[in-house]
PDB file of C-alpha atoms and ligand atoms in Angstrom:
ATOM      1  CA  MET A   1     -16.655  10.224   2.919  1.00  0.00           C
ATOM      2  CA  GLN A   2     -19.346   7.728   4.168  1.00  0.00           C
ATOM      3  CA  ILE A   3     -18.437   4.092   3.921  1.00  0.00           C
ATOM      4  CA  PHE A   4     -20.996   1.277   3.570  1.00  0.00           C
ATOM      5  CA  VAL A   5     -20.296  -2.245   3.750  1.00  0.00           C
ATOM      6  CA  ASN A   6     -24.227  -3.416   3.892  1.00  0.00           C
ATOM      7  CA  GLU A   7     -27.056  -3.626   1.073  1.00  0.00           C
ATOM      8  CA  MET A   8     -29.713  -1.741   3.427  1.00  0.00           C
ATOM      9  CA  PRO A   9     -27.941   1.230   4.763  1.00  0.00           C
ATOM     10  CA  LEU A  10     -26.619   2.180   1.401  1.00  0.00           C
ATOM     11  CA  LYS A  11     -29.908   1.563  -0.036  1.00  0.00           C
ATOM     12  CA  ARG A  12     -31.516   3.752   2.520  1.00  0.00           C
ATOM     13  CA  ARG A  13     -28.963   6.533   1.909  1.00  0.00           C
ATOM     14  CA  ILE A  14     -28.930   6.620  -1.634  1.00  0.00           C
ATOM     15  CA  ALA A  15     -32.951   6.779  -1.563  1.00  0.00           C
ATOM     16  CA  TYR A  16     -32.899   9.500   0.808  1.00  0.00           C
ATOM     17  CA  LEU A  17     -30.505  11.485  -1.393  1.00  0.00           C
ATOM     18  CA  LYS A  18     -32.634  10.765  -4.399  1.00  0.00           C
ATOM     19  CA  SER A  19     -35.829  11.810  -2.325  1.00  0.00           C
ATOM     20  CA  LYS A  20     -34.174  15.265  -1.923  1.00  0.00           C
ATOM     21  CA  GLY A  21     -33.032  15.559  -5.643  1.00  0.00           C
ATOM     22  CA  LYS A  22     -29.963  14.411  -5.830  1.00  0.00           C
ATOM     23  CA  THR A  23     -28.190  12.995  -9.017  1.00  0.00           C
ATOM     24  CA  ILE A  24     -26.096   9.974  -8.536  1.00  0.00           C
ATOM     25  CA  GLY A  25     -22.884   9.151 -10.417  1.00  0.00           C
ATOM     26  CA  PHE A  26     -21.349   5.719  -9.899  1.00  0.00           C
ATOM     27  CA  VAL A  27     -17.758   4.532 -10.305  1.00  0.00           C
ATOM     28  CA  PRO A  28     -17.218   0.621  -9.771  1.00  0.00           C
ATOM     29  CA  THR A  29     -13.968  -0.508  -9.169  1.00  0.00           C
ATOM     30  CA  MET A  30     -11.644  -3.179  -7.893  1.00  0.00           C
ATOM     31  CA  GLY A  31      -9.527  -0.987  -5.811  1.00  0.00           C
ATOM     32  CA  ALA A  32      -5.773  -0.758  -6.433  1.00  0.00           C
ATOM     33  CA  LEU A  33      -6.842   2.726  -7.533  1.00  0.00           C
ATOM     34  CA  HIS A  34      -5.082   4.742  -9.925  1.00  0.00           C
ATOM     35  CA  LYS A  35      -5.044   8.170 -11.866  1.00  0.00           C
ATOM     36  CA  GLY A  36      -7.225   6.727 -14.152  1.00  0.00           C
ATOM     37  CA  HIS A  37      -9.948   5.596 -11.595  1.00  0.00           C
ATOM     38  CA  LEU A  38      -9.392   9.167 -10.325  1.00  0.00           C
ATOM     39  CA  SER A  39     -10.261  10.790 -13.453  1.00  0.00           C
ATOM     40  CA  LEU A  40     -13.418   8.940 -13.469  1.00  0.00           C
ATOM     41  CA  ILE A  41     -13.968   9.969  -9.672  1.00  0.00           C
ATOM     42  CA  GLU A  42     -13.467  13.671 -10.857  1.00  0.00           C
ATOM     43  CA  LYS A  43     -16.037  13.249 -14.433  1.00  0.00           C
ATOM     44  CA  SER A  44     -18.740  11.990 -11.919  1.00  0.00           C
ATOM     45  CA  ASN A  45     -18.335  15.206  -9.404  1.00  0.00           C
ATOM     46  CA  PHE A  46     -18.445  17.470 -12.239  1.00  0.00           C
ATOM     47  CA  ARG A  47     -21.838  15.912 -13.682  1.00  0.00           C
ATOM     48  CA  CYS A  48     -23.448  14.854 -10.696  1.00  0.00           C
ATOM     49  CA  ASP A  49     -24.446  15.743  -6.883  1.00  0.00           C
ATOM     50  CA  ILE A  50     -23.272  12.369  -5.279  1.00  0.00           C
ATOM     51  CA  THR A  51     -20.285  10.238  -6.193  1.00  0.00           C
ATOM     52  CA  VAL A  52     -20.515   6.526  -5.373  1.00  0.00           C
ATOM     53  CA  CYS A  53     -17.515   4.311  -5.744  1.00  0.00           C
ATOM     54  CA  SER A  54     -17.407   0.525  -5.158  1.00  0.00           C
ATOM     55  CA  ILE A  55     -14.500  -1.299  -4.384  1.00  0.00           C
ATOM     56  CA  PHE A  56     -14.907  -5.400  -4.681  1.00  0.00           C
ATOM     57  CA  VAL A  57     -12.489  -7.688  -6.652  1.00  0.00           C
ATOM     58  CA  ASN A  58     -15.286  -9.823  -7.898  1.00  0.00           C
ATOM     59  CA  PRO A  59     -14.112 -13.262  -8.083  1.00  0.00           C
ATOM     60  CA  THR A  60     -16.830 -14.467 -10.808  1.00  0.00           C
ATOM     61  CA  GLN A  61     -14.687 -12.778 -13.412  1.00  0.00           C
ATOM     62  CA  PHE A  62     -11.207 -14.021 -12.855  1.00  0.00           C
ATOM     63  CA  ASN A  63     -11.028 -16.871 -15.341  1.00  0.00           C
ATOM     64  CA  ASN A  64      -7.594 -17.402 -13.990  1.00  0.00           C
ATOM     65  CA  LYS A  65      -7.240 -18.303  -9.756  1.00  0.00           C
ATOM     66  CA  GLU A  66      -3.653 -16.668 -10.184  1.00  0.00           C
ATOM     67  CA  ASP A  67      -4.793 -13.487 -11.277  1.00  0.00           C
ATOM     68  CA  LEU A  68      -7.262 -13.622  -8.766  1.00  0.00           C
ATOM     69  CA  VAL A  69      -4.864 -14.269  -6.036  1.00  0.00           C
ATOM     70  CA  ASN A  70      -2.252 -12.046  -7.184  1.00  0.00           C
ATOM     71  CA  TYR A  71      -4.648  -8.986  -7.693  1.00  0.00           C
ATOM     72  CA  PRO A  72      -3.523  -6.102  -5.810  1.00  0.00           C
ATOM     73  CA  ILE A  73      -5.064  -4.653  -2.403  1.00  0.00           C
ATOM     74  CA  THR A  74      -4.340  -1.617  -1.049  1.00  0.00           C
ATOM     75  CA  ILE A  75      -7.270  -0.539   0.737  1.00  0.00           C
ATOM     76  CA  GLU A  76      -5.731   1.856   3.189  1.00  0.00           C
ATOM     77  CA  GLU A  77      -4.254   3.991   0.200  1.00  0.00           C
ATOM     78  CA  ASP A  78      -7.612   3.640  -1.791  1.00  0.00           C
ATOM     79  CA  ILE A  79      -9.711   5.252   0.951  1.00  0.00           C
ATOM     80  CA  SER A  80      -7.285   8.050   1.353  1.00  0.00           C
ATOM     81  CA  LYS A  81      -7.528   8.623  -2.500  1.00  0.00           C
ATOM     82  CA  LEU A  82     -11.075   8.779  -2.636  1.00  0.00           C
ATOM     83  CA  LYS A  83     -11.227  11.450   0.308  1.00  0.00           C
ATOM     84  CA  ASN A  84      -8.725  13.503  -1.734  1.00  0.00           C
ATOM     85  CA  ALA A  85     -10.734  13.091  -4.785  1.00  0.00           C
ATOM     86  CA  ASN A  86     -14.176  14.298  -2.704  1.00  0.00           C
ATOM     87  CA  THR A  87     -15.827  10.807  -3.253  1.00  0.00           C
ATOM     88  CA  ASP A  88     -18.951  11.042  -1.416  1.00  0.00           C
ATOM     89  CA  ILE A  89     -19.958   7.524  -0.607  1.00  0.00           C
ATOM     90  CA  LEU A  90     -17.443   4.304  -1.023  1.00  0.00           C
ATOM     91  CA  PHE A  91     -19.258   1.057  -0.936  1.00  0.00           C
ATOM     92  CA  LYS A  92     -16.997  -1.902   0.422  1.00  0.00           C
ATOM     93  CA  PRO A  93     -19.257  -5.085   0.279  1.00  0.00           C
ATOM     94  CA  THR A  94     -18.163  -8.365   1.265  1.00  0.00           C
ATOM     95  CA  GLU A  95     -18.659 -11.343  -1.003  1.00  0.00           C
ATOM     96  CA  ARG A  96     -21.663 -12.017   1.158  1.00  0.00           C
ATOM     97  CA  VAL A  97     -23.399  -9.123   0.519  1.00  0.00           C
ATOM     98  CA  ILE A  98     -22.808  -9.074  -3.362  1.00  0.00           C
ATOM     99  CA  TYR A  99     -23.572 -12.880  -3.808  1.00  0.00           C
ATOM    100  CA  PRO A 100     -26.069 -13.802  -1.153  1.00  0.00           C
ATOM    101  CA  PRO A 101     -26.181 -17.505  -0.756  1.00  0.00           C
ATOM    102  CA  ASP A 102     -28.883 -19.451  -2.851  1.00  0.00           C
ATOM    103  CA  THR A 103     -29.920 -16.494  -4.476  1.00  0.00           C
ATOM    104  CA  ASN A 104     -29.413 -16.479  -8.485  1.00  0.00           C
ATOM    105  CA  LEU A 105     -28.181 -13.472  -9.748  1.00  0.00           C
ATOM    106  CA  ASP A 106     -27.380 -14.589 -13.447  1.00  0.00           C
ATOM    107  CA  VAL A 107     -28.316 -12.125 -15.911  1.00  0.00           C
ATOM    108  CA  GLU A 108     -29.920 -13.578 -18.819  1.00  0.00           C
ATOM    109  CA  ILE A 109     -29.114 -11.724 -21.772  1.00  0.00           C
ATOM    110  CA  ASP A 110     -28.158 -12.175 -25.367  1.00  0.00           C
ATOM    111  CA  LEU A 111     -24.807 -10.573 -25.950  1.00  0.00           C
ATOM    112  CA  GLU A 112     -24.696 -11.196 -29.504  1.00  0.00           C
ATOM    113  CA  GLY A 113     -21.304 -12.808 -29.018  1.00  0.00           C
ATOM    114  CA  LEU A 114     -19.952 -10.019 -27.833  1.00  0.00           C
ATOM    115  CA  ASP A 115     -18.580 -11.750 -24.679  1.00  0.00           C
ATOM    116  CA  ASN A 116     -17.145 -14.418 -26.965  1.00  0.00           C
ATOM    117  CA  LEU A 117     -14.477 -11.975 -28.860  1.00  0.00           C
ATOM    118  CA  TRP A 118     -11.264 -10.814 -28.133  1.00  0.00           C
ATOM    119  CA  GLU A 119     -11.094 -10.836 -24.353  1.00  0.00           C
ATOM    120  CA  GLY A 120     -14.001 -13.339 -24.034  1.00  0.00           C
ATOM    121  CA  LYS A 121     -11.679 -15.539 -26.160  1.00  0.00           C
ATOM    122  CA  PHE A 122      -8.730 -15.386 -24.190  1.00  0.00           C
ATOM    123  CA  ARG A 123     -10.561 -15.160 -20.762  1.00  0.00           C
ATOM    124  CA  PRO A 124     -13.472 -17.543 -20.951  1.00  0.00           C
ATOM    125  CA  GLY A 125     -16.436 -16.720 -18.721  1.00  0.00           C
ATOM    126  CA  HIS A 126     -14.987 -13.167 -17.761  1.00  0.00           C
ATOM    127  CA  PHE A 127     -17.841 -11.019 -19.032  1.00  0.00           C
ATOM    128  CA  LYS A 128     -20.526 -13.263 -17.549  1.00  0.00           C
ATOM    129  CA  GLY A 129     -18.817 -12.275 -14.463  1.00  0.00           C
ATOM    130  CA  VAL A 130     -18.627  -8.713 -15.252  1.00  0.00           C
ATOM    131  CA  VAL A 131     -22.048  -8.451 -16.254  1.00  0.00           C
ATOM    132  CA  GLN A 132     -23.234 -10.208 -13.303  1.00  0.00           C
ATOM    133  CA  VAL A 133     -21.441  -7.860 -10.809  1.00  0.00           C
ATOM    134  CA  VAL A 134     -22.110  -4.878 -12.746  1.00  0.00           C
ATOM    135  CA  LYS A 135     -25.689  -5.335 -12.960  1.00  0.00           C
ATOM    136  CA  ARG A 136     -25.931  -6.555  -9.068  1.00  0.00           C
ATOM    137  CA  LEU A 137     -23.984  -3.234  -8.266  1.00  0.00           C
ATOM    138  CA  LEU A 138     -26.470  -1.154 -10.538  1.00  0.00           C
ATOM    139  CA  ASP A 139     -29.335  -2.707  -8.391  1.00  0.00           C
ATOM    140  CA  LEU A 140     -27.697  -1.752  -5.369  1.00  0.00           C
ATOM    141  CA  VAL A 141     -26.151   1.935  -6.070  1.00  0.00           C
ATOM    142  CA  GLN A 142     -29.330   3.032  -8.445  1.00  0.00           C
ATOM    143  CA  PRO A 143     -27.185   5.612 -10.163  1.00  0.00           C
ATOM    144  CA  ASP A 144     -28.442   8.030 -13.052  1.00  0.00           C
ATOM    145  CA  PHE A 145     -25.163   7.912 -14.361  1.00  0.00           C
ATOM    146  CA  LEU A 146     -22.403   4.960 -14.400  1.00  0.00           C
ATOM    147  CA  PHE A 147     -18.772   6.126 -15.359  1.00  0.00           C
ATOM    148  CA  MET A 148     -16.139   3.671 -16.837  1.00  0.00           C
ATOM    149  CA  GLY A 149     -12.708   3.874 -18.819  1.00  0.00           C
ATOM    150  CA  GLN A 150     -12.200   3.418 -22.685  1.00  0.00           C
ATOM    151  CA  LYS A 151      -9.249   1.210 -21.567  1.00  0.00           C
ATOM    152  CA  ASP A 152     -11.614  -1.888 -21.148  1.00  0.00           C
ATOM    153  CA  PHE A 153     -13.335  -0.935 -24.632  1.00  0.00           C
ATOM    154  CA  GLN A 154     -15.174  -4.469 -24.758  1.00  0.00           C
ATOM    155  CA  GLN A 155     -16.365  -4.184 -21.026  1.00  0.00           C
ATOM    156  CA  PHE A 156     -18.242  -0.728 -21.665  1.00  0.00           C
ATOM    157  CA  THR A 157     -19.605  -2.111 -25.180  1.00  0.00           C
ATOM    158  CA  ILE A 158     -20.995  -4.726 -23.281  1.00  0.00           C
ATOM    159  CA  ILE A 159     -22.199  -3.210 -20.266  1.00  0.00           C
ATOM    160  CA  ASN A 160     -24.029  -0.550 -22.570  1.00  0.00           C
ATOM    161  CA  MET A 161     -25.820  -3.491 -24.531  1.00  0.00           C
ATOM    162  CA  MET A 162     -26.625  -4.544 -21.016  1.00  0.00           C
ATOM    163  CA  LEU A 163     -28.108  -1.401 -20.153  1.00  0.00           C
ATOM    164  CA  GLU A 164     -29.955  -1.143 -23.181  1.00  0.00           C
ATOM    165  CA  LYS A 165     -31.028  -4.682 -23.636  1.00  0.00           C
ATOM    166  CA  LEU A 166     -32.640  -4.676 -19.865  1.00  0.00           C
ATOM    167  CA  ASN A 167     -34.201  -0.996 -20.320  1.00  0.00           C
ATOM    168  CA  MET A 168     -32.071   0.082 -17.305  1.00  0.00           C
ATOM    169  CA  ALA A 169     -32.545   3.857 -16.300  1.00  0.00           C
ATOM    170  CA  THR A 170     -28.583   4.397 -15.788  1.00  0.00           C
ATOM    171  CA  LYS A 171     -26.688   6.193 -18.506  1.00  0.00           C
ATOM    172  CA  LEU A 172     -23.238   5.440 -19.467  1.00  0.00           C
ATOM    173  CA  ILE A 173     -20.487   7.862 -19.671  1.00  0.00           C
ATOM    174  CA  VAL A 174     -16.918   6.663 -21.235  1.00  0.00           C
ATOM    175  CA  VAL A 175     -14.109   8.508 -19.948  1.00  0.00           C
ATOM    176  CA  PRO A 176     -10.529   8.282 -21.845  1.00  0.00           C
ATOM    177  CA  ILE A 177      -7.996   6.400 -21.296  1.00  0.00           C
ATOM    178  CA  TYR A 178      -5.316   8.199 -18.620  1.00  0.00           C
ATOM    179  CA  ARG A 179      -1.853   7.682 -19.783  1.00  0.00           C
ATOM    180  CA  GLU A 180       1.693   7.754 -18.266  1.00  0.00           C
ATOM    181  CA  LYS A 181       4.016  10.033 -19.626  1.00  0.00           C
ATOM    182  CA  ASP A 182       5.763   7.434 -21.603  1.00  0.00           C
ATOM    183  CA  GLY A 183       2.636   6.249 -22.987  1.00  0.00           C
ATOM    184  CA  LEU A 184       1.633   3.209 -20.804  1.00  0.00           C
ATOM    185  CA  ALA A 185      -2.336   2.877 -20.116  1.00  0.00           C
ATOM    186  CA  MET A 186      -2.876   3.061 -16.174  1.00  0.00           C
ATOM    187  CA  SER A 187      -3.950  -0.280 -15.074  1.00  0.00           C
ATOM    188  CA  SER A 188      -4.120  -1.725 -11.227  1.00  0.00           C
ATOM    189  CA  ARG A 189      -1.688  -4.392 -12.858  1.00  0.00           C
ATOM    190  CA  ASN A 190       1.024  -2.279 -13.643  1.00  0.00           C
ATOM    191  CA  ILE A 191       2.597  -2.357  -9.999  1.00  0.00           C
ATOM    192  CA  ARG A 192       3.159  -5.845 -10.794  1.00  0.00           C
ATOM    193  CA  LEU A 193       5.402  -5.356 -13.731  1.00  0.00           C
ATOM    194  CA  THR A 194       9.164  -5.787 -13.380  1.00  0.00           C
ATOM    195  CA  LYS A 195      11.533  -2.967 -14.148  1.00  0.00           C
ATOM    196  CA  LYS A 196      12.420  -4.549 -17.386  1.00  0.00           C
ATOM    197  CA  PHE A 197       8.736  -5.167 -18.799  1.00  0.00           C
ATOM    198  CA  ARG A 198       7.531  -1.821 -17.373  1.00  0.00           C
ATOM    199  CA  GLU A 199      10.152   0.106 -19.676  1.00  0.00           C
ATOM    200  CA  LYS A 200       9.371  -2.504 -22.630  1.00  0.00           C
ATOM    201  CA  SER A 201       5.514  -2.467 -22.289  1.00  0.00           C
ATOM    202  CA  THR A 202       5.433   1.284 -23.749  1.00  0.00           C
ATOM    203  CA  ILE A 203       5.401  -0.572 -27.246  1.00  0.00           C
ATOM    204  CA  LEU A 204       2.062  -1.362 -26.639  1.00  0.00           C
ATOM    205  CA  TYR A 205       0.835   2.272 -26.635  1.00  0.00           C
ATOM    206  CA  LYS A 206       3.395   2.917 -30.026  1.00  0.00           C
ATOM    207  CA  SER A 207       2.157   0.030 -31.703  1.00  0.00           C
ATOM    208  CA  LEU A 208      -1.484   1.619 -31.397  1.00  0.00           C
ATOM    209  CA  VAL A 209       0.090   5.113 -32.543  1.00  0.00           C
ATOM    210  CA  PHE A 210       1.536   3.346 -35.187  1.00  0.00           C
ATOM    211  CA  ALA A 211      -1.564   1.666 -36.046  1.00  0.00           C
ATOM    212  CA  LYS A 212      -3.424   4.803 -36.347  1.00  0.00           C
ATOM    213  CA  SER A 213      -0.831   6.664 -38.477  1.00  0.00           C
ATOM    214  CA  VAL A 214      -1.029   4.201 -41.416  1.00  0.00           C
ATOM    215  CA  TYR A 215      -4.574   3.339 -40.956  1.00  0.00           C
ATOM    216  CA  GLY A 216      -5.736   3.859 -44.764  1.00  0.00           C
ATOM    217  CA  VAL A 217      -2.586   3.704 -46.279  1.00  0.00           C
ATOM    218  CA  LYS A 218      -2.155   0.056 -45.714  1.00  0.00           C
ATOM    219  CA  THR A 219      -4.500  -2.964 -45.068  1.00  0.00           C
ATOM    220  CA  PRO A 220      -5.682  -3.885 -41.332  1.00  0.00           C
ATOM    221  CA  GLU A 221      -3.882  -7.264 -42.046  1.00  0.00           C
ATOM    222  CA  GLU A 222      -0.471  -5.427 -42.654  1.00  0.00           C
ATOM    223  CA  ILE A 223      -1.003  -3.266 -39.821  1.00  0.00           C
ATOM    224  CA  GLU A 224      -1.616  -6.076 -37.243  1.00  0.00           C
ATOM    225  CA  SER A 225       0.963  -8.267 -38.331  1.00  0.00           C
ATOM    226  CA  THR A 226       3.707  -5.480 -38.511  1.00  0.00           C
ATOM    227  CA  ALA A 227       2.028  -4.135 -34.876  1.00  0.00           C
ATOM    228  CA  ILE A 228       2.269  -8.082 -33.347  1.00  0.00           C
ATOM    229  CA  ARG A 229       6.167  -8.134 -34.825  1.00  0.00           C
ATOM    230  CA  MET A 230       6.740  -4.672 -32.990  1.00  0.00           C
ATOM    231  CA  ILE A 231       5.721  -6.411 -29.627  1.00  0.00           C
ATOM    232  CA  LYS A 232       7.013  -9.471 -29.888  1.00  0.00           C
ATOM    233  CA  ASP A 233      10.662  -7.543 -30.868  1.00  0.00           C
ATOM    234  CA  GLN A 234      10.191  -6.198 -27.315  1.00  0.00           C
ATOM    235  CA  GLY A 235       9.871  -9.507 -25.459  1.00  0.00           C
ATOM    236  CA  LEU A 236       6.085  -9.274 -24.678  1.00  0.00           C
ATOM    237  CA  ASN A 237       3.857 -12.099 -26.125  1.00  0.00           C
ATOM    238  CA  PRO A 238       0.984 -10.649 -28.092  1.00  0.00           C
ATOM    239  CA  GLU A 239      -2.728 -12.431 -27.563  1.00  0.00           C
ATOM    240  CA  TYR A 240      -4.262 -10.268 -30.063  1.00  0.00           C
ATOM    241  CA  PHE A 241      -3.778  -7.134 -32.220  1.00  0.00           C
ATOM    242  CA  LYS A 242      -6.785  -6.205 -34.146  1.00  0.00           C
ATOM    243  CA  ILE A 243      -8.509  -3.249 -35.902  1.00  0.00           C
ATOM    244  CA  VAL A 244     -11.910  -3.757 -35.357  1.00  0.00           C
ATOM    245  CA  ASN A 245     -15.163  -1.754 -35.851  1.00  0.00           C
ATOM    246  CA  GLY A 246     -15.811   0.517 -32.560  1.00  0.00           C
ATOM    247  CA  GLU A 247     -19.510  -0.717 -32.506  1.00  0.00           C
ATOM    248  CA  THR A 248     -19.604  -4.656 -33.398  1.00  0.00           C
ATOM    249  CA  LEU A 249     -15.614  -5.275 -32.190  1.00  0.00           C
ATOM    250  CA  ARG A 250     -15.793  -7.190 -35.523  1.00  0.00           C
ATOM    251  CA  SER A 251     -13.198  -6.612 -38.408  1.00  0.00           C
ATOM    252  CA  VAL A 252     -13.386  -3.605 -40.068  1.00  0.00           C
ATOM    253  CA  VAL A 253     -15.451  -3.901 -43.126  1.00  0.00           C
ATOM    254  CA  SER A 254     -14.085  -1.208 -45.752  1.00  0.00           C
ATOM    255  CA  VAL A 255     -11.919   2.249 -45.067  1.00  0.00           C
ATOM    256  CA  SER A 256     -15.384   3.620 -44.792  1.00  0.00           C
ATOM    257  CA  ASP A 257     -16.566   2.135 -41.646  1.00  0.00           C
ATOM    258  CA  ASN A 258     -16.899   5.183 -39.519  1.00  0.00           C
ATOM    259  CA  PHE A 259     -16.125   3.719 -36.004  1.00  0.00           C
ATOM    260  CA  VAL A 260     -12.753   2.095 -36.128  1.00  0.00           C
ATOM    261  CA  ILE A 261     -10.697   1.285 -33.164  1.00  0.00           C
ATOM    262  CA  ALA A 262      -7.073  -0.795 -32.666  1.00  0.00           C
ATOM    263  CA  ILE A 263      -7.258  -3.483 -29.734  1.00  0.00           C
ATOM    264  CA  VAL A 264      -4.432  -4.942 -28.003  1.00  0.00           C
ATOM    265  CA  ALA A 265      -3.783  -7.568 -25.210  1.00  0.00           C
ATOM    266  CA  ALA A 266      -0.467  -8.928 -24.374  1.00  0.00           C
ATOM    267  CA  TRP A 267       1.540 -10.696 -21.828  1.00  0.00           C
ATOM    268  CA  ALA A 268       4.547  -8.653 -20.140  1.00  0.00           C
ATOM    269  CA  GLY A 269       6.149 -11.302 -18.430  1.00  0.00           C
ATOM    270  CA  ASN A 270       3.375 -12.526 -16.087  1.00  0.00           C
ATOM    271  CA  VAL A 271       1.172  -9.654 -16.289  1.00  0.00           C
ATOM    272  CA  ARG A 272      -1.467  -9.160 -18.789  1.00  0.00           C
ATOM    273  CA  LEU A 273      -2.136  -5.690 -20.354  1.00  0.00           C
ATOM    274  CA  ILE A 274      -4.685  -4.441 -22.814  1.00  0.00           C
ATOM    275  CA  ASP A 275      -4.767  -1.322 -24.744  1.00  0.00           C
ATOM    276  CA  ASN A 276      -6.568   0.440 -27.533  1.00  0.00           C
ATOM    277  CA  ILE A 277      -6.831   3.498 -29.586  1.00  0.00           C
ATOM    278  CA  ILE A 278      -9.551   5.311 -31.332  1.00  0.00           C
ATOM    279  CA  ILE A 279      -8.683   5.496 -35.000  1.00  0.00           C
ATOM    280  CA  LYS A 280     -11.584   7.426 -36.214  1.00  0.00           C
ATOM    281  CA  HIS A 281     -15.092   8.037 -35.131  1.00  0.00           C
ATOM    282  CA  GLU A 282     -16.833  10.060 -37.319  1.00  0.00           C
ATOM    283  CA  LYS A 283     -20.933  10.661 -36.460  1.00  0.00           C
TER     284      LYS A 283
HETATM  285  O1  LIG B   1     -13.255  -2.759 -14.370  1.00  0.00           O
HETATM  286  C1  LIG B   1     -13.066  -3.083 -13.142  1.00  0.00           C
HETATM  287  O2  LIG B   1     -12.573  -2.673 -12.586  1.00  0.00           O
HETATM  288  C2  LIG B   1     -14.092  -3.973 -13.374  1.00  0.00           C
HETATM  289  O3  LIG B   1     -14.657  -5.218 -14.134  1.00  0.00           O
HETATM  290  C3  LIG B   1     -15.578  -3.891 -12.814  1.00  0.00           C
HETATM  291  C4  LIG B   1     -16.398  -2.846 -13.675  1.00  0.00           C
HETATM  292  C5  LIG B   1     -15.528  -3.058 -11.294  1.00  0.00           C
HETATM  293  C6  LIG B   1     -16.285  -4.680 -12.371  1.00  0.00           C
HETATM  294  O4  LIG B   1     -15.952  -5.643 -11.280  1.00  0.00           O
END
């Protein structure tokens, strides 16, 4: 695995690989890699000739400075996991490489309010930072395919809108959520859960499975309030549990909506977790 820190050597290598007709798959991460990330690498390896993974803890997407300071850094383990997963290139830039001084990298696109819903409401400015860094990384890596996890449903919906609105050549591939045996969605933040909250956190997946099982029998409002109660009963502090249209991320209009998901965010002690489940997706 080759490791690049700076812009020009990375760009030169990618240009060379492209000149040889190689397809490039890209998996952007903030490190603290787990099996969910590795499933993205695996998909990229399967689909593309070359897999590039980036590790960059992007400060502009953290609205909560404490979350940024506490974000787990496990670079040695990450590198060995990436090697074992047959990653071709690791891009591990410094902050100066991503955000060179005196360079405006704001992405001026209308996200049609998607960035102010759910995660955006509870983490103001978060998606502005995500869009900014993903656009910058895509400009550097120039991938044919971008691999992102379904767990960050709102994130990939917004990135997809960005790719479309900016007419970018990269195609987004969404990879299903990778779960622990007891259902907890894999997340870099899980390692910060206390033993008690690690056990209690399985309620998130249980509440989502419950929502899926009663959708169409109970109203979305009934399902949402029962799910919120289930989560609170386990001592977690929910921020939202919503049943929404999978494209607009707004409340479902009727049972005839053909793409429906349930999304949830909750605090398990001082760790914020998100998860979702696809309730139905009829094409
Ligand atoms: O999902 C993440 O880990 C981050 O939001 C991403 C896409 C790497 C951008 O910093």
